[in-house]
PDB file of C-alpha atoms in Angstrom:
ATOM      1  CA  GLY A   1     -24.696 -17.159  -8.881  1.00  0.00           C
ATOM      2  CA  LEU A   2     -22.340 -15.785 -11.452  1.00  0.00           C
ATOM      3  CA  GLY A   3     -22.263 -12.372 -10.125  1.00  0.00           C
ATOM      4  CA  ASP A   4     -21.366 -13.504  -6.921  1.00  0.00           C
ATOM      5  CA  ALA A   5     -18.735 -15.528  -8.288  1.00  0.00           C
ATOM      6  CA  TYR A   6     -17.027 -13.069 -10.474  1.00  0.00           C
ATOM      7  CA  PHE A   7     -17.297 -10.508  -7.616  1.00  0.00           C
ATOM      8  CA  LEU A   8     -15.222 -12.434  -5.472  1.00  0.00           C
ATOM      9  CA  GLN A   9     -12.868 -12.596  -8.035  1.00  0.00           C
ATOM     10  CA  GLY A  10     -12.558  -9.071  -8.369  1.00  0.00           C
ATOM     11  CA  ARG A  11     -13.678  -9.336 -12.031  1.00  0.00           C
ATOM     12  CA  LEU A  12     -16.035  -6.445 -11.268  1.00  0.00           C
ATOM     13  CA  GLU A  13     -17.382  -5.894 -15.003  1.00  0.00           C
ATOM     14  CA  SER A  14     -18.140  -9.488 -15.472  1.00  0.00           C
ATOM     15  CA  SER A  15     -19.697  -9.394 -12.189  1.00  0.00           C
ATOM     16  CA  LEU A  16     -21.529  -6.185 -13.347  1.00  0.00           C
ATOM     17  CA  ASP A  17     -22.826  -7.801 -16.539  1.00  0.00           C
ATOM     18  CA  HIS A  18     -23.997 -10.695 -14.754  1.00  0.00           C
ATOM     19  CA  PHE A  19     -26.185  -8.844 -11.561  1.00  0.00           C
ATOM     20  CA  GLU A  20     -27.708  -6.782 -14.643  1.00  0.00           C
ATOM     21  CA  ARG A  21     -28.561  -9.480 -16.835  1.00  0.00           C
ATOM     22  CA  CYS A  22     -29.892 -11.307 -13.782  1.00  0.00           C
ATOM     23  CA  VAL A  23     -32.061  -7.915 -12.651  1.00  0.00           C
ATOM     24  CA  SER A  24     -33.266  -7.601 -16.444  1.00  0.00           C
ATOM     25  CA  LEU A  25     -34.604 -11.127 -16.275  1.00  0.00           C
ATOM     26  CA  SER A  26     -36.137 -10.683 -13.072  1.00  0.00           C
ATOM     27  CA  ARG A  27     -37.933  -7.507 -13.968  1.00  0.00           C
ATOM     28  CA  ARG A  28     -38.975  -9.182 -17.265  1.00  0.00           C
ATOM     29  CA  HIS A  29     -40.709 -12.362 -15.788  1.00  0.00           C
ATOM     30  CA  GLY A  30     -41.765 -10.739 -12.519  1.00  0.00           C
ATOM     31  CA  PHE A  31     -39.256 -12.206 -10.200  1.00  0.00           C
ATOM     32  CA  GLY A  32     -39.307  -9.185  -7.622  1.00  0.00           C
ATOM     33  CA  ARG A  33     -37.461 -10.960  -4.548  1.00  0.00           C
ATOM     34  CA  SER A  34     -34.411 -11.947  -7.313  1.00  0.00           C
ATOM     35  CA  GLU A  35     -34.560  -8.309  -8.502  1.00  0.00           C
ATOM     36  CA  VAL A  36     -34.234  -6.644  -5.144  1.00  0.00           C
ATOM     37  CA  ALA A  37     -31.793  -8.986  -3.711  1.00  0.00           C
ATOM     38  CA  ASN A  38     -29.510  -8.288  -6.886  1.00  0.00           C
ATOM     39  CA  LEU A  39     -29.747  -4.583  -7.345  1.00  0.00           C
ATOM     40  CA  PRO A  40     -27.639  -3.674  -4.364  1.00  0.00           C
ATOM     41  CA  MET A  41     -25.022  -5.598  -5.794  1.00  0.00           C
ATOM     42  CA  ILE A  42     -24.999  -3.265  -9.047  1.00  0.00           C
ATOM     43  CA  ALA A  43     -24.576  -0.727  -7.155  1.00  0.00           C
ATOM     44  CA  HIS A  44     -21.194  -2.241  -5.665  1.00  0.00           C
ATOM     45  CA  CYS A  45     -19.863  -2.776  -8.973  1.00  0.00           C
ATOM     46  CA  LEU A  46     -20.624   0.553 -10.118  1.00  0.00           C
ATOM     47  CA  LEU A  47     -19.052   1.729  -6.963  1.00  0.00           C
ATOM     48  CA  PHE A  48     -15.879  -0.017  -7.302  1.00  0.00           C
ATOM     49  CA  LEU A  49     -15.508   0.558 -10.863  1.00  0.00           C
ATOM     50  CA  GLY A  50     -16.277   4.392 -10.305  1.00  0.00           C
ATOM     51  CA  HIS A  51     -19.462   4.908 -11.790  1.00  0.00           C
ATOM     52  CA  VAL A  52     -20.578   7.325  -9.204  1.00  0.00           C
ATOM     53  CA  GLU A  53     -24.025   8.861 -10.941  1.00  0.00           C
ATOM     54  CA  ARG A  54     -25.111   5.353 -11.962  1.00  0.00           C
ATOM     55  CA  GLY A  55     -24.000   3.898  -8.489  1.00  0.00           C
ATOM     56  CA  LEU A  56     -26.047   6.325  -6.783  1.00  0.00           C
ATOM     57  CA  ALA A  57     -28.972   5.681  -8.922  1.00  0.00           C
ATOM     58  CA  ALA A  58     -28.656   1.997  -8.452  1.00  0.00           C
ATOM     59  CA  CYS A  59     -28.588   2.663  -4.567  1.00  0.00           C
ATOM     60  CA  ASP A  60     -31.519   4.992  -4.737  1.00  0.00           C
ATOM     61  CA  GLU A  61     -33.376   2.619  -6.597  1.00  0.00           C
ATOM     62  CA  ALA A  62     -32.313  -0.426  -4.427  1.00  0.00           C
ATOM     63  CA  VAL A  63     -33.102   1.303  -1.249  1.00  0.00           C
ATOM     64  CA  ALA A  64     -36.562   2.366  -2.413  1.00  0.00           C
ATOM     65  CA  MET A  65     -37.392  -1.270  -3.707  1.00  0.00           C
ATOM     66  CA  THR A  66     -36.236  -2.858  -0.221  1.00  0.00           C
ATOM     67  CA  THR A  67     -38.026  -0.110   1.398  1.00  0.00           C
ATOM     68  CA  ARG A  68     -41.275  -1.241  -0.388  1.00  0.00           C
ATOM     69  CA  GLY A  69     -40.638  -4.804  -0.395  1.00  0.00           C
ATOM     70  CA  ALA A  70     -39.518  -5.049   3.322  1.00  0.00           C
ATOM     71  CA  MET A  71     -36.177  -7.147   2.128  1.00  0.00           C
ATOM     72  CA  ARG A  72     -33.934  -5.845   4.991  1.00  0.00           C
ATOM     73  CA  ARG A  73     -31.008  -7.645   4.207  1.00  0.00           C
ATOM     74  CA  ALA A  74     -30.724  -6.123   0.699  1.00  0.00           C
ATOM     75  CA  ARG A  75     -31.324  -2.629   2.162  1.00  0.00           C
ATOM     76  CA  ILE A  76     -28.547  -3.092   4.406  1.00  0.00           C
ATOM     77  CA  ILE A  77     -26.448  -3.954   1.316  1.00  0.00           C
ATOM     78  CA  ALA A  78     -27.774  -0.807  -0.547  1.00  0.00           C
ATOM     79  CA  LEU A  79     -26.629   0.883   2.266  1.00  0.00           C
ATOM     80  CA  HIS A  80     -23.446   0.008   2.476  1.00  0.00           C
ATOM     81  CA  ALA A  81     -22.933   0.934  -1.237  1.00  0.00           C
ATOM     82  CA  ARG A  82     -24.149   4.445  -0.607  1.00  0.00           C
ATOM     83  CA  ALA A  83     -22.450   4.867   2.259  1.00  0.00           C
ATOM     84  CA  TYR A  84     -19.076   4.323   0.270  1.00  0.00           C
ATOM     85  CA  LEU A  85     -20.329   6.439  -2.484  1.00  0.00           C
ATOM     86  CA  HIS A  86     -21.058   9.355  -0.361  1.00  0.00           C
ATOM     87  CA  ALA A  87     -17.566   9.218   1.520  1.00  0.00           C
ATOM     88  CA  ARG A  88     -15.343   8.141  -1.379  1.00  0.00           C
ATOM     89  CA  TYR A  89     -16.534   9.994  -4.546  1.00  0.00           C
ATOM     90  CA  LEU A  90     -18.450  12.931  -2.741  1.00  0.00           C
ATOM     91  CA  GLY A  91     -16.700  13.529   0.345  1.00  0.00           C
ATOM     92  CA  GLU A  92     -19.509  13.922   2.447  1.00  0.00           C
ATOM     93  CA  TYR A  93     -18.190  11.843   5.319  1.00  0.00           C
ATOM     94  CA  ASP A  94     -20.906  12.786   7.756  1.00  0.00           C
ATOM     95  CA  VAL A  95     -23.820  11.534   5.150  1.00  0.00           C
ATOM     96  CA  ALA A  96     -21.803   8.438   4.884  1.00  0.00           C
ATOM     97  CA  LEU A  97     -21.572   8.070   8.343  1.00  0.00           C
ATOM     98  CA  ALA A  98     -25.157   8.450   9.247  1.00  0.00           C
ATOM     99  CA  ILE A  99     -25.812   5.778   6.083  1.00  0.00           C
ATOM    100  CA  ALA A 100     -23.732   3.736   7.883  1.00  0.00           C
ATOM    101  CA  GLN A 101     -25.222   3.689  11.278  1.00  0.00           C
ATOM    102  CA  ASP A 102     -28.647   3.571   9.584  1.00  0.00           C
ATOM    103  CA  ALA A 103     -27.249   0.110   8.031  1.00  0.00           C
ATOM    104  CA  LEU A 104     -25.854  -0.884  11.488  1.00  0.00           C
ATOM    105  CA  ALA A 105     -29.251  -0.384  13.527  1.00  0.00           C
ATOM    106  CA  GLN A 106     -30.994  -2.264  10.916  1.00  0.00           C
ATOM    107  CA  ALA A 107     -28.676  -5.020  11.047  1.00  0.00           C
ATOM    108  CA  ARG A 108     -29.151  -5.126  14.865  1.00  0.00           C
ATOM    109  CA  GLU A 109     -32.989  -4.786  14.449  1.00  0.00           C
ATOM    110  CA  ILE A 110     -33.283  -7.768  12.476  1.00  0.00           C
ATOM    111  CA  GLU A 111     -30.290  -9.615  14.530  1.00  0.00           C
ATOM    112  CA  ALA A 112     -28.107 -10.298  11.491  1.00  0.00           C
ATOM    113  CA  ARG A 113     -25.040 -10.773  13.407  1.00  0.00           C
ATOM    114  CA  ARG A 114     -22.717 -11.370  10.685  1.00  0.00           C
ATOM    115  CA  PHE A 115     -24.229  -8.076   8.644  1.00  0.00           C
ATOM    116  CA  GLU A 116     -23.848  -6.048  12.012  1.00  0.00           C
ATOM    117  CA  ALA A 117     -20.224  -7.081  12.571  1.00  0.00           C
ATOM    118  CA  GLN A 118     -19.895  -6.691   8.689  1.00  0.00           C
ATOM    119  CA  THR A 119     -21.508  -3.173   9.022  1.00  0.00           C
ATOM    120  CA  MET A 120     -19.410  -2.195  11.918  1.00  0.00           C
ATOM    121  CA  GLY A 121     -16.408  -2.426  10.025  1.00  0.00           C
ATOM    122  CA  ILE A 122     -18.017  -0.007   7.616  1.00  0.00           C
ATOM    123  CA  VAL A 123     -19.006   2.630  10.347  1.00  0.00           C
ATOM    124  CA  ALA A 124     -15.582   1.935  11.587  1.00  0.00           C
ATOM    125  CA  ARG A 125     -14.104   3.421   8.187  1.00  0.00           C
ATOM    126  CA  MET A 126     -16.526   6.045   8.325  1.00  0.00           C
ATOM    127  CA  LEU A 127     -15.760   7.294  11.519  1.00  0.00           C
ATOM    128  CA  GLY A 128     -12.081   7.166  10.688  1.00  0.00           C
ATOM    129  CA  TRP A 129     -12.728   9.185   7.234  1.00  0.00           C
ATOM    130  CA  ALA A 130     -14.720  11.622   9.320  1.00  0.00           C
ATOM    131  CA  GLY A 131     -11.517  12.516  11.767  1.00  0.00           C
ATOM    132  CA  ARG A 132     -12.898  10.166  14.850  1.00  0.00           C
ATOM    133  CA  PRO A 133      -9.909   7.355  14.855  1.00  0.00           C
ATOM    134  CA  ASP A 134     -10.597   6.638  18.670  1.00  0.00           C
ATOM    135  CA  ALA A 135     -13.892   5.569  17.762  1.00  0.00           C
ATOM    136  CA  ALA A 136     -13.177   3.879  14.555  1.00  0.00           C
ATOM    137  CA  ARG A 137     -10.624   1.811  16.616  1.00  0.00           C
ATOM    138  CA  GLN A 138     -13.120   0.935  19.375  1.00  0.00           C
ATOM    139  CA  LEU A 139     -15.917  -0.045  16.970  1.00  0.00           C
ATOM    140  CA  ALA A 140     -13.604  -1.996  14.968  1.00  0.00           C
ATOM    141  CA  ARG A 141     -12.483  -3.865  17.959  1.00  0.00           C
ATOM    142  CA  ASP A 142     -15.864  -4.402  19.153  1.00  0.00           C
ATOM    143  CA  GLY A 143     -16.700  -6.070  15.738  1.00  0.00           C
ATOM    144  CA  LEU A 144     -13.718  -8.061  15.573  1.00  0.00           C
ATOM    145  CA  ALA A 145     -15.069  -9.469  19.032  1.00  0.00           C
ATOM    146  CA  LEU A 146     -18.320 -10.370  17.989  1.00  0.00           C
ATOM    147  CA  CYS A 147     -16.810 -11.793  14.618  1.00  0.00           C
ATOM    148  CA  ARG A 148     -15.128 -14.266  17.301  1.00  0.00           C
ATOM    149  CA  SER A 149     -18.221 -14.794  19.333  1.00  0.00           C
ATOM    150  CA  ILE A 150     -20.260 -16.032  16.633  1.00  0.00           C
ATOM    151  CA  ASP A 151     -17.748 -17.753  14.481  1.00  0.00           C
ATOM    152  CA  ALA A 152     -17.454 -15.345  11.431  1.00  0.00           C
ATOM    153  CA  MET A 153     -13.719 -14.239  11.075  1.00  0.00           C
ATOM    154  CA  THR A 154     -14.368 -15.568   7.565  1.00  0.00           C
ATOM    155  CA  TYR A 155     -16.762 -13.578   6.824  1.00  0.00           C
ATOM    156  CA  ALA A 156     -16.044 -10.057   8.301  1.00  0.00           C
ATOM    157  CA  GLY A 157     -12.928 -10.549  10.274  1.00  0.00           C
ATOM    158  CA  PRO A 158     -10.637  -9.614   7.300  1.00  0.00           C
ATOM    159  CA  THR A 159     -12.213  -6.279   6.886  1.00  0.00           C
ATOM    160  CA  LEU A 160     -12.319  -5.684  10.506  1.00  0.00           C
ATOM    161  CA  LEU A 161      -8.615  -6.362  11.075  1.00  0.00           C
ATOM    162  CA  ALA A 162      -7.811  -4.179   8.354  1.00  0.00           C
ATOM    163  CA  GLU A 163      -9.809  -1.200   9.577  1.00  0.00           C
ATOM    164  CA  THR A 164      -8.016  -1.551  13.060  1.00  0.00           C
ATOM    165  CA  LEU A 165      -4.860  -1.244  10.946  1.00  0.00           C
ATOM    166  CA  ASP A 166      -5.807   1.542   9.074  1.00  0.00           C
ATOM    167  CA  VAL A 167      -6.633   3.520  11.992  1.00  0.00           C
ATOM    168  CA  HIS A 168      -3.520   2.766  13.677  1.00  0.00           C
ATOM    169  CA  LEU A 169      -1.386   3.629  10.813  1.00  0.00           C
ATOM    170  CA  ALA A 170      -3.313   6.705   9.930  1.00  0.00           C
ATOM    171  CA  LYS A 171      -3.288   7.634  13.437  1.00  0.00           C
ATOM    172  CA  GLN A 172       0.735   7.176  13.519  1.00  0.00           C
ATOM    173  CA  HIS A 173       1.124   9.143  10.339  1.00  0.00           C
ATOM    174  CA  SER A 174      -0.469  11.934  11.796  1.00  0.00           C
ATOM    175  CA  ALA A 175       1.438  12.019  15.024  1.00  0.00           C
ATOM    176  CA  ALA A 176       4.640  12.341  12.856  1.00  0.00           C
TER     177      ALA A 176
END
């Protein structure tokens, strides 16, 4: 709904407000599936707003709830946020990479091809940050190939193209 619309516009505080209200209403009225589906987006908003502790708490809650409720897509989204939080704010690149690889394995297990492509981009970013640019570039290229094969370029393609460029530029910079 509105939380997603504001998120896509980059209006993160408005997005966070709507997602938090949605989760609160869902809890109050016993709509567990709605609560679990929106909680990972709270984690993403908090991540991008720089609220690390609250973001990690939201990730932990979302992962725990999705484990109990078997909502695998919501779990993957929560793992995405958790990986970024560990990498960008805590500098724990190996932890972040393991989390992202878990999300990728789950996307493949449930055959969620768009999530698979998106998560390939996230794993590629983690590989790049962990100092493995060749593996990052190859995974981003594989993700692009997957996007093209399933007609998902508008979904994950821009992120994957950015990953290939970021890895290329980082490698050029380190060689200079």
